[in-house]
Amino acid sequence: MSAFLPAFRRVAFQAPSRFFVCNHCLRQPTRTAPSSRILNATQSRFFVANATGPVNTLAAEATEAAAKASAQAKYVFPKTTSKAVGYWLIGSAVSVFGIVVWGGLTRLTESGLSITEWKPVTGSMPPRSQQDWEAEFELYRASPEYKLLNPHMTVDEFKKIYFMEWSHRLWGRVIGMSFVLPTLYFIARRRVSARMAVNLLGISSLIGFQGFIGWWMVKSGLKDDLFAEGSHPRVSQYRLTAHLGTAFICYSWMLLSGLSVLRARRMAANPQAALDAIKAVSNPVLANFRRTVLGVTALIFVTAMSGALVAGLDAGLIYNEFPKMGVGLTPPASELWDKFYSRREDKSDLWWRNMLENPSTVQMDHRILAVSTFCAILSLFVYSRRGRVGAALPTNAKKGALGLVHLVCMQVALGITTLIYMVPIPLGAAHQAGSLAVLSGALVLAHRLHVPKSTVRALEQKLKHMSPE
């Protein structure tokens, strides 16, 4: 006991509690403990290592548990996502919107087949010397497009279409890098929730897949065996539709994710008001209206994809009047269901091949879908203003329905004008942008009518913690 008295006295004067010091030690003369931090830390570790009392054992266990909890906290995702992530997602969606429009310009100027090789890394730089341009032009001269359409093209003329396609591909690379790298950063720094981390990784994968689809599409226009002999060299309308559809999905995913983050942060500032608003949106009276909005959104997407088939087949260059197609509202049945497009002896593929490969039928299908979409949106607007739905629908949803009407009216005007003037480049690009704008309006409306259960639970927990005990 006497051998450890000096150590016990030093620890007793440094610890907040003295219940572990014996009475004999308390009667001993006191000495001022040295102020050295190193010495204090050494003495504390010595005491913990040599103490065997139950209180010291509990203290050691508590310290160890706290250390483990601190280590685990570094690997746990937060319940809410940073507001900066929401703004970044909206900005990324705007960038995708822009590249969709630029891709339409690339197609309308027939520049998409000017680059005949896919070099994801080295292709980021254009040719730098005249010799490099000559080599690139020689590759293009071997393509069907040059042989059939541009046999008299010069190198200077080739540079114009080359830079259109090169800038489109460069923009795609910028979108990929500006999304994938911040995704890894936000996940590593735990700036996003677990659910949002999965969304970001999914979007990143979709962006990479989109680059592959883009080259897969271009490749279809570089081989003679992928389109009919003697026909206009063009990419496959199926692959073009897949490329555009993937871009639309990527844009929609970014937009909805960004809106969800910003809304969740805004609701967290006033949980009680947010829960009241959610209760109003969750009114059973609006159940059918919500399903109708989702149906209209799907119809808009299908109509846009039918427009991609029209673009891939250059079907907008025929029947350039509206509402008639020739002498009637529709072309003759023999033209719509032409046996030329069937590839089977029993003609079992006659109907679907004409719907997807016959320019006349494809244009008629797009017209029917466009008119149906226009009527559906007008009906949705009327539905939002009448009866119990009109009384229960929140103001922001009513504004969303009205905004969707404005967008679809603009799009119909662009579509008819583009058709009548035989698809001029500015109108064609504006019409493609309009399709994505109409889809955006429908997505915003659907977003305002749906709040995830995870957001509701988070608001309830926050309100519970804020309320006094």
Coordinates of C-alpha atoms in Angstrom, one line a residue:
M1 CA 0.0 0.0 0.0
S2 CA 2.8 2.4 0.9
A3 CA 4.5 1.9 -2.4
F4 CA 1.4 3.2 -4.3
L5 CA 0.5 6.1 -2.0
P6 CA 2.3 8.8 -4.1
A7 CA 0.5 7.7 -7.3
F8 CA -2.8 7.5 -5.5
R9 CA -2.4 11.1 -4.1
R10 CA -1.6 12.5 -7.5
V11 CA -4.6 10.9 -9.2
A12 CA -6.9 11.9 -6.3
F13 CA -6.1 15.6 -6.8
Q14 CA -6.6 15.4 -10.6
A15 CA -9.8 13.3 -10.8
P16 CA -13.3 15.0 -10.3
S17 CA -14.3 12.4 -7.7
R18 CA -12.5 11.2 -4.6
F19 CA -14.5 8.2 -3.5
F20 CA -11.8 5.8 -4.6
V21 CA -9.2 7.4 -2.1
C22 CA -8.8 5.8 1.3
N23 CA -9.1 7.9 4.5
H24 CA -5.4 7.4 5.4
C25 CA -4.4 9.0 2.1
L26 CA -6.7 11.9 2.7
R27 CA -5.0 12.7 6.0
Q28 CA -1.6 12.9 4.3
P29 CA -0.1 16.4 3.5
T30 CA -1.1 17.5 0.0
R31 CA 1.2 18.5 -2.8
T32 CA 0.5 20.5 -5.9
A33 CA 0.3 18.2 -9.0
P34 CA 2.6 19.2 -11.8
S35 CA 0.9 21.0 -14.7
S36 CA 2.6 19.1 -17.5
R37 CA -0.1 17.6 -19.9
I38 CA 2.2 14.8 -20.8
L39 CA 2.7 13.8 -17.2
N40 CA -1.0 14.1 -16.5
A41 CA -1.9 11.8 -19.5
T42 CA 0.8 9.3 -18.4
Q43 CA -0.5 9.2 -14.9
S44 CA -4.1 8.8 -16.0
R45 CA -3.2 5.9 -18.3
F46 CA -1.2 4.3 -15.5
F47 CA -4.2 4.5 -13.2
V48 CA -6.7 3.1 -15.7
A49 CA -4.4 0.3 -16.6
N50 CA -3.8 -0.7 -13.0
A51 CA -7.2 0.0 -11.4
T52 CA -9.4 -3.0 -10.8
G53 CA -12.4 -1.4 -9.1
P54 CA -15.9 -1.7 -10.5
V55 CA -16.2 2.0 -11.1
N56 CA -13.0 2.1 -13.1
T57 CA -14.0 -0.9 -15.1
L58 CA -17.3 0.8 -16.0
A59 CA -15.5 3.9 -16.9
A60 CA -13.1 2.0 -19.2
E61 CA -16.0 0.2 -20.9
A62 CA -17.8 3.5 -21.4
T63 CA -14.7 5.1 -22.9
E64 CA -14.3 2.1 -25.2
A65 CA -18.0 2.2 -26.3
A66 CA -17.7 5.9 -27.0
A67 CA -14.7 5.3 -29.2
K68 CA -16.5 2.6 -31.1
A69 CA -19.5 4.8 -31.6
S70 CA -17.3 7.7 -32.8
A71 CA -15.6 5.4 -35.3
Q72 CA -19.0 4.0 -36.5
A73 CA -20.4 7.5 -36.9
K74 CA -17.9 8.1 -39.7
Y75 CA -19.6 5.4 -41.8
V76 CA -23.2 6.2 -41.2
F77 CA -25.2 8.3 -43.7
P78 CA -27.2 11.2 -42.4
K79 CA -30.9 11.3 -42.5
T80 CA -31.0 14.4 -44.7
T81 CA -29.1 15.5 -47.8
S82 CA -27.2 18.7 -48.0
K83 CA -28.9 21.6 -49.8
A84 CA -25.9 22.0 -52.0
V85 CA -26.5 18.5 -53.5
G86 CA -30.0 19.6 -54.5
Y87 CA -28.8 22.7 -56.3
W88 CA -26.1 20.6 -58.0
L89 CA -28.7 18.0 -59.2
I90 CA -30.9 20.8 -60.7
G91 CA -27.8 22.2 -62.4
S92 CA -26.9 18.8 -63.8
A93 CA -30.5 18.4 -65.1
V94 CA -30.2 21.8 -66.9
S95 CA -27.0 20.6 -68.5
V96 CA -28.7 17.4 -69.7
F97 CA -31.6 19.5 -71.1
G98 CA -29.0 21.5 -73.0
I99 CA -27.2 18.5 -74.5
V100 CA -30.5 17.1 -75.6
V101 CA -31.2 20.2 -77.6
W102 CA -27.7 20.3 -78.9
G103 CA -28.0 16.6 -80.0
G104 CA -31.1 17.6 -81.9
L105 CA -29.1 20.2 -83.7
T106 CA -26.4 17.7 -84.5
R107 CA -28.9 15.4 -86.0
L108 CA -30.7 18.1 -88.0
T109 CA -27.4 19.3 -89.5
E110 CA -26.5 15.7 -90.4
S111 CA -23.3 16.0 -88.4
G112 CA -23.7 12.9 -86.2
L113 CA -21.8 10.6 -88.6
S114 CA -18.8 12.8 -89.1
I115 CA -16.7 11.1 -86.4
T116 CA -16.3 7.5 -87.4
E117 CA -14.4 6.3 -84.3
W118 CA -15.2 6.1 -80.6
K119 CA -12.3 7.2 -78.5
P120 CA -13.6 8.0 -75.0
V121 CA -10.3 9.5 -73.8
T122 CA -8.1 10.5 -76.7
G123 CA -11.2 11.7 -78.7
S124 CA -11.5 14.6 -76.3
M125 CA -9.2 16.7 -78.5
P126 CA -9.9 17.6 -82.1
P127 CA -7.4 17.3 -84.9
R128 CA -4.6 19.9 -84.4
S129 CA -2.7 19.9 -87.7
Q130 CA -3.7 19.8 -91.3
Q131 CA -2.3 16.3 -91.5
D132 CA -4.6 15.2 -88.7
W133 CA -7.6 16.8 -90.4
E134 CA -6.7 15.0 -93.6
A135 CA -6.5 11.7 -91.8
E136 CA -9.9 12.3 -90.1
F137 CA -11.4 13.3 -93.4
E138 CA -10.1 10.1 -95.0
L139 CA -12.0 8.1 -92.4
Y140 CA -15.2 9.9 -93.2
R141 CA -14.7 9.4 -96.9
A142 CA -15.0 5.7 -96.3
S143 CA -18.5 6.0 -94.7
P144 CA -21.7 5.5 -96.6
E145 CA -22.9 9.1 -95.9
Y146 CA -19.9 10.6 -97.8
K147 CA -20.2 8.2 -100.7
L148 CA -24.0 8.7 -101.2
L149 CA -24.6 12.3 -99.9
N150 CA -21.4 14.3 -99.7
P151 CA -19.0 13.1 -102.5
H152 CA -18.0 16.7 -103.2
M153 CA -17.4 17.8 -99.6
T154 CA -14.2 19.6 -98.9
V155 CA -12.1 19.5 -95.8
D156 CA -13.3 23.0 -94.7
E157 CA -16.9 21.8 -95.0
F158 CA -16.1 18.7 -93.1
K159 CA -14.7 20.7 -90.2
K160 CA -18.1 22.3 -89.7
I161 CA -20.0 19.1 -89.2
Y162 CA -17.1 17.5 -87.3
F163 CA -17.1 20.3 -84.7
M164 CA -20.9 19.9 -84.2
E165 CA -20.5 16.2 -83.3
W166 CA -17.2 16.7 -81.4
S167 CA -18.8 19.4 -79.2
H168 CA -21.8 17.1 -78.5
R169 CA -19.5 14.3 -77.4
L170 CA -17.3 16.7 -75.4
W171 CA -20.4 18.0 -73.6
G172 CA -21.4 14.4 -72.7
R173 CA -17.9 13.9 -71.2
V174 CA -18.2 17.1 -69.2
I175 CA -21.6 15.9 -67.8
G176 CA -20.1 12.6 -66.9
M177 CA -17.1 14.0 -65.1
S178 CA -19.1 16.8 -63.4
F179 CA -21.5 14.2 -62.0
V180 CA -19.5 11.2 -61.2
L181 CA -16.7 13.0 -59.3
P182 CA -19.0 15.1 -57.1
T183 CA -21.0 11.9 -56.5
L184 CA -18.0 10.1 -55.1
Y185 CA -17.1 13.2 -53.0
F186 CA -20.6 13.7 -51.5
I187 CA -20.8 10.0 -50.6
A188 CA -17.3 9.9 -49.2
R189 CA -18.0 13.0 -47.0
R190 CA -21.4 11.7 -46.0
R191 CA -23.3 14.7 -47.4
V192 CA -26.2 12.6 -48.7
S193 CA -28.6 10.2 -47.2
A194 CA -28.3 6.5 -47.9
R195 CA -31.3 6.6 -50.3
M196 CA -29.8 9.6 -52.2
A197 CA -26.4 7.9 -52.4
V198 CA -28.1 5.0 -54.2
N199 CA -29.8 7.5 -56.6
L200 CA -26.6 9.2 -57.4
L201 CA -24.8 6.0 -58.1
G202 CA -27.7 4.9 -60.3
I203 CA -27.6 8.1 -62.3
S204 CA -23.8 7.8 -62.7
S205 CA -24.2 4.4 -64.1
L206 CA -26.9 5.6 -66.5
I207 CA -24.6 8.4 -67.7
G208 CA -21.9 5.8 -68.6
F209 CA -24.5 3.6 -70.3
Q210 CA -25.7 6.6 -72.3
G211 CA -22.2 7.1 -73.7
F212 CA -22.2 3.5 -74.9
I213 CA -25.7 3.8 -76.5
G214 CA -24.6 7.0 -78.3
W215 CA -21.7 5.1 -80.0
W216 CA -24.0 2.1 -80.6
M217 CA -26.4 4.5 -82.4
V218 CA -23.7 6.2 -84.5
K219 CA -22.3 2.8 -85.5
S220 CA -25.6 1.9 -87.1
G221 CA -25.1 4.7 -89.7
L222 CA -21.6 3.6 -90.6
K223 CA -22.4 0.2 -92.1
D224 CA -24.3 -0.4 -95.3
D225 CA -25.9 -3.6 -94.1
L226 CA -27.8 -1.8 -91.3
F227 CA -30.1 0.1 -93.6
A228 CA -31.9 -0.6 -96.9
E229 CA -29.7 -0.6 -100.0
G230 CA -29.8 2.7 -101.8
S231 CA -31.7 4.5 -99.0
H232 CA -30.7 7.7 -97.2
P233 CA -27.7 6.9 -94.9
R234 CA -29.0 7.4 -91.3
V235 CA -28.7 5.9 -87.9
S236 CA -31.2 3.3 -86.8
Q237 CA -34.4 4.9 -85.6
Y238 CA -34.6 2.2 -82.8
R239 CA -31.1 3.2 -81.5
L240 CA -31.9 6.9 -81.8
T241 CA -35.1 6.4 -79.8
A242 CA -33.1 4.4 -77.1
H243 CA -30.5 7.2 -77.0
L244 CA -33.1 9.9 -76.6
G245 CA -35.1 7.9 -74.1
T246 CA -32.1 7.3 -71.9
A247 CA -31.3 11.0 -71.9
F248 CA -35.0 11.8 -70.9
I249 CA -34.8 9.3 -68.1
C250 CA -31.5 10.6 -66.9
Y251 CA -32.8 14.2 -66.9
S252 CA -36.0 13.2 -65.1
W253 CA -34.1 11.3 -62.4
M254 CA -31.8 14.3 -61.8
L255 CA -34.7 16.7 -61.7
L256 CA -36.9 14.7 -59.3
S257 CA -33.9 14.0 -57.0
G258 CA -32.9 17.6 -56.8
L259 CA -36.5 18.8 -56.2
S260 CA -36.9 16.2 -53.5
V261 CA -33.7 17.4 -51.7
L262 CA -34.7 21.0 -51.8
R263 CA -38.3 20.3 -50.7
A264 CA -37.1 18.2 -47.8
R265 CA -34.8 20.9 -46.6
R266 CA -37.6 23.5 -47.0
M267 CA -40.0 21.4 -45.0
A268 CA -37.5 20.8 -42.2
A269 CA -37.5 24.5 -41.5
N270 CA -41.2 24.4 -40.5
P271 CA -42.2 20.8 -39.7
Q272 CA -45.7 21.6 -38.5
A273 CA -46.6 23.6 -41.6
A274 CA -45.1 20.9 -43.8
L275 CA -47.1 18.2 -42.2
D276 CA -50.3 20.2 -42.6
A277 CA -49.5 20.6 -46.3
I278 CA -48.7 16.9 -46.7
K279 CA -52.0 16.1 -45.0
A280 CA -53.8 18.2 -47.6
V281 CA -52.0 16.5 -50.5
S282 CA -52.7 13.0 -49.0
N283 CA -56.5 13.7 -49.1
P284 CA -58.2 10.5 -50.5
V285 CA -60.2 12.7 -52.8
L286 CA -57.0 13.3 -54.8
A287 CA -56.1 9.7 -55.2
N288 CA -57.5 9.4 -58.7
F289 CA -56.1 12.8 -59.7
R290 CA -52.6 11.6 -58.7
R291 CA -53.0 8.5 -60.8
T292 CA -54.2 10.6 -63.7
V293 CA -51.2 12.8 -63.5
L294 CA -48.9 9.8 -63.7
G295 CA -50.8 8.5 -66.7
V296 CA -50.5 11.8 -68.5
T297 CA -46.8 11.9 -67.7
A298 CA -46.3 8.4 -69.2
L299 CA -48.3 9.5 -72.3
I300 CA -46.0 12.5 -72.7
F301 CA -43.0 10.3 -72.6
V302 CA -44.4 7.8 -75.2
T303 CA -45.3 10.7 -77.5
A304 CA -41.8 12.1 -77.3
M305 CA -40.3 8.7 -78.1
S306 CA -42.6 8.4 -81.2
G307 CA -41.2 11.8 -82.2
A308 CA -37.7 10.2 -82.1
L309 CA -39.0 7.5 -84.5
V310 CA -40.2 10.3 -86.8
A311 CA -36.8 12.0 -86.6
G312 CA -34.9 8.8 -87.2
L313 CA -36.9 8.1 -90.4
D314 CA -37.1 11.7 -91.6
A315 CA -40.9 11.2 -91.5
G316 CA -41.5 14.9 -90.9
L317 CA -40.5 15.6 -94.5
I318 CA -43.7 14.0 -95.9
Y319 CA -47.3 15.1 -95.6
N320 CA -46.4 18.7 -94.6
E321 CA -49.9 19.9 -93.8
F322 CA -52.2 19.7 -90.8
P323 CA -54.6 18.3 -89.9
K324 CA -54.9 16.4 -93.2
M325 CA -52.4 13.9 -94.5
G326 CA -52.8 14.3 -98.3
V327 CA -56.4 14.3 -99.4
G328 CA -57.7 12.9 -96.1
L329 CA -57.1 12.8 -92.4
T330 CA -55.0 9.7 -92.9
P331 CA -53.1 8.2 -95.8
P332 CA -54.6 5.2 -97.7
A333 CA -54.6 1.9 -95.9
S334 CA -52.4 0.3 -98.6
E335 CA -49.8 2.9 -97.8
L336 CA -50.1 2.6 -94.0
W337 CA -49.8 -1.2 -94.1
D338 CA -47.4 -1.6 -97.0
K339 CA -46.2 -5.2 -97.4
F340 CA -42.8 -3.8 -98.4
Y341 CA -41.8 -3.5 -94.8
S342 CA -42.7 -7.1 -93.8
R343 CA -39.7 -9.5 -93.6
R344 CA -41.6 -12.7 -93.0
E345 CA -43.2 -14.9 -95.5
D346 CA -46.4 -15.2 -93.5
K347 CA -46.6 -11.4 -93.0
S348 CA -47.0 -11.8 -89.3
D349 CA -44.8 -8.8 -88.7
L350 CA -46.7 -6.5 -91.1
W351 CA -48.5 -4.4 -88.6
W352 CA -45.7 -3.6 -86.1
R353 CA -43.0 -3.1 -88.7
N354 CA -45.2 -0.6 -90.5
M355 CA -45.9 1.2 -87.2
L356 CA -42.1 1.4 -86.5
E357 CA -40.5 1.6 -89.9
N358 CA -43.0 3.0 -92.4
P359 CA -42.5 6.8 -92.4
S360 CA -46.2 7.5 -93.3
T361 CA -47.5 5.3 -90.4
V362 CA -44.9 6.6 -88.0
Q363 CA -45.9 10.2 -88.7
M364 CA -49.6 9.3 -88.3
D365 CA -48.9 7.6 -85.0
H366 CA -47.1 10.6 -83.7
R367 CA -49.9 12.9 -84.7
I368 CA -52.5 10.7 -82.9
L369 CA -50.3 10.6 -79.8
A370 CA -49.7 14.3 -79.9
V371 CA -53.4 15.2 -80.2
S372 CA -54.2 12.6 -77.5
T373 CA -51.6 14.2 -75.2
F374 CA -52.9 17.7 -75.9
C375 CA -56.5 16.6 -75.1
A376 CA -55.4 14.7 -72.0
I377 CA -53.6 17.7 -70.5
L378 CA -56.6 20.0 -71.2
S379 CA -58.9 17.4 -69.6
L380 CA -56.5 17.2 -66.6
F381 CA -56.7 21.0 -66.2
V382 CA -60.5 20.9 -66.2
Y383 CA -60.4 18.0 -63.7
S384 CA -58.2 20.1 -61.4
R385 CA -60.8 22.9 -61.3
R386 CA -64.1 21.1 -60.7
G387 CA -65.9 19.3 -57.9
R388 CA -64.3 17.9 -54.8
V389 CA -60.9 17.7 -56.5
G390 CA -60.9 21.4 -57.3
A391 CA -61.8 22.2 -53.7
A392 CA -59.1 19.9 -52.2
L393 CA -56.3 20.4 -54.6
P394 CA -53.5 22.7 -53.2
T395 CA -52.7 26.0 -54.9
N396 CA -49.3 24.9 -56.1
A397 CA -50.7 21.9 -57.8
K398 CA -53.4 24.0 -59.5
K399 CA -50.6 26.3 -60.8
G400 CA -48.7 23.2 -62.0
A401 CA -51.7 22.1 -64.0
L402 CA -52.1 25.5 -65.6
G403 CA -48.4 25.7 -66.4
L404 CA -48.6 22.3 -68.1
V405 CA -51.4 23.7 -70.3
H406 CA -49.2 26.6 -71.4
L407 CA -46.3 24.3 -72.2
V408 CA -48.4 21.8 -74.3
C409 CA -50.0 24.7 -76.2
M410 CA -46.6 26.0 -77.1
Q411 CA -45.4 22.5 -78.1
V412 CA -48.4 21.9 -80.4
A413 CA -47.8 25.3 -82.1
L414 CA -44.1 24.4 -82.6
G415 CA -45.0 20.9 -83.9
I416 CA -47.5 22.1 -86.5
T417 CA -45.2 25.0 -87.6
T418 CA -42.2 22.6 -87.9
L419 CA -44.3 20.2 -90.0
I420 CA -45.6 22.9 -92.3
Y421 CA -42.2 24.5 -93.0
M422 CA -40.6 21.0 -93.6
V423 CA -38.5 20.9 -90.4
P424 CA -36.2 23.9 -90.5
I425 CA -33.3 23.5 -88.1
P426 CA -34.3 26.2 -85.5
L427 CA -37.9 25.0 -85.3
G428 CA -36.9 21.3 -85.2
A429 CA -34.5 21.9 -82.3
A430 CA -37.2 24.0 -80.5
H431 CA -39.8 21.3 -81.0
Q432 CA -37.4 18.7 -79.4
A433 CA -36.7 21.1 -76.5
G434 CA -40.5 21.6 -76.1
S435 CA -41.1 17.9 -75.6
L436 CA -38.7 17.8 -72.7
A437 CA -40.2 21.0 -71.3
V438 CA -43.7 19.5 -71.3
L439 CA -42.3 16.4 -69.6
S440 CA -40.7 18.7 -67.0
G441 CA -44.0 20.3 -66.3
A442 CA -45.7 17.0 -65.8
L443 CA -42.9 15.8 -63.5
V444 CA -43.1 18.9 -61.4
L445 CA -46.9 18.5 -61.0
A446 CA -46.5 14.8 -60.1
H447 CA -43.7 15.7 -57.6
R448 CA -46.0 18.3 -55.8
L449 CA -48.7 15.6 -55.3
H450 CA -46.4 13.0 -53.8
V451 CA -44.3 13.1 -50.6
P452 CA -42.2 10.0 -49.7
K453 CA -43.0 8.3 -46.4
S454 CA -39.4 8.7 -45.3
T455 CA -39.8 12.5 -45.5
V456 CA -43.0 12.3 -43.5
R457 CA -41.4 10.2 -40.8
A458 CA -38.4 12.5 -40.6
L459 CA -40.7 15.5 -40.1
E460 CA -42.7 13.8 -37.4
Q461 CA -39.5 12.9 -35.5
K462 CA -38.1 16.4 -35.8
L463 CA -41.4 17.9 -34.6
K464 CA -41.4 15.4 -31.6
H465 CA -37.9 16.5 -30.6
M466 CA -38.9 20.2 -30.9
S467 CA -42.0 19.9 -28.8
P468 CA -41.5 20.5 -25.0
E469 CA -41.6 17.5 -22.7

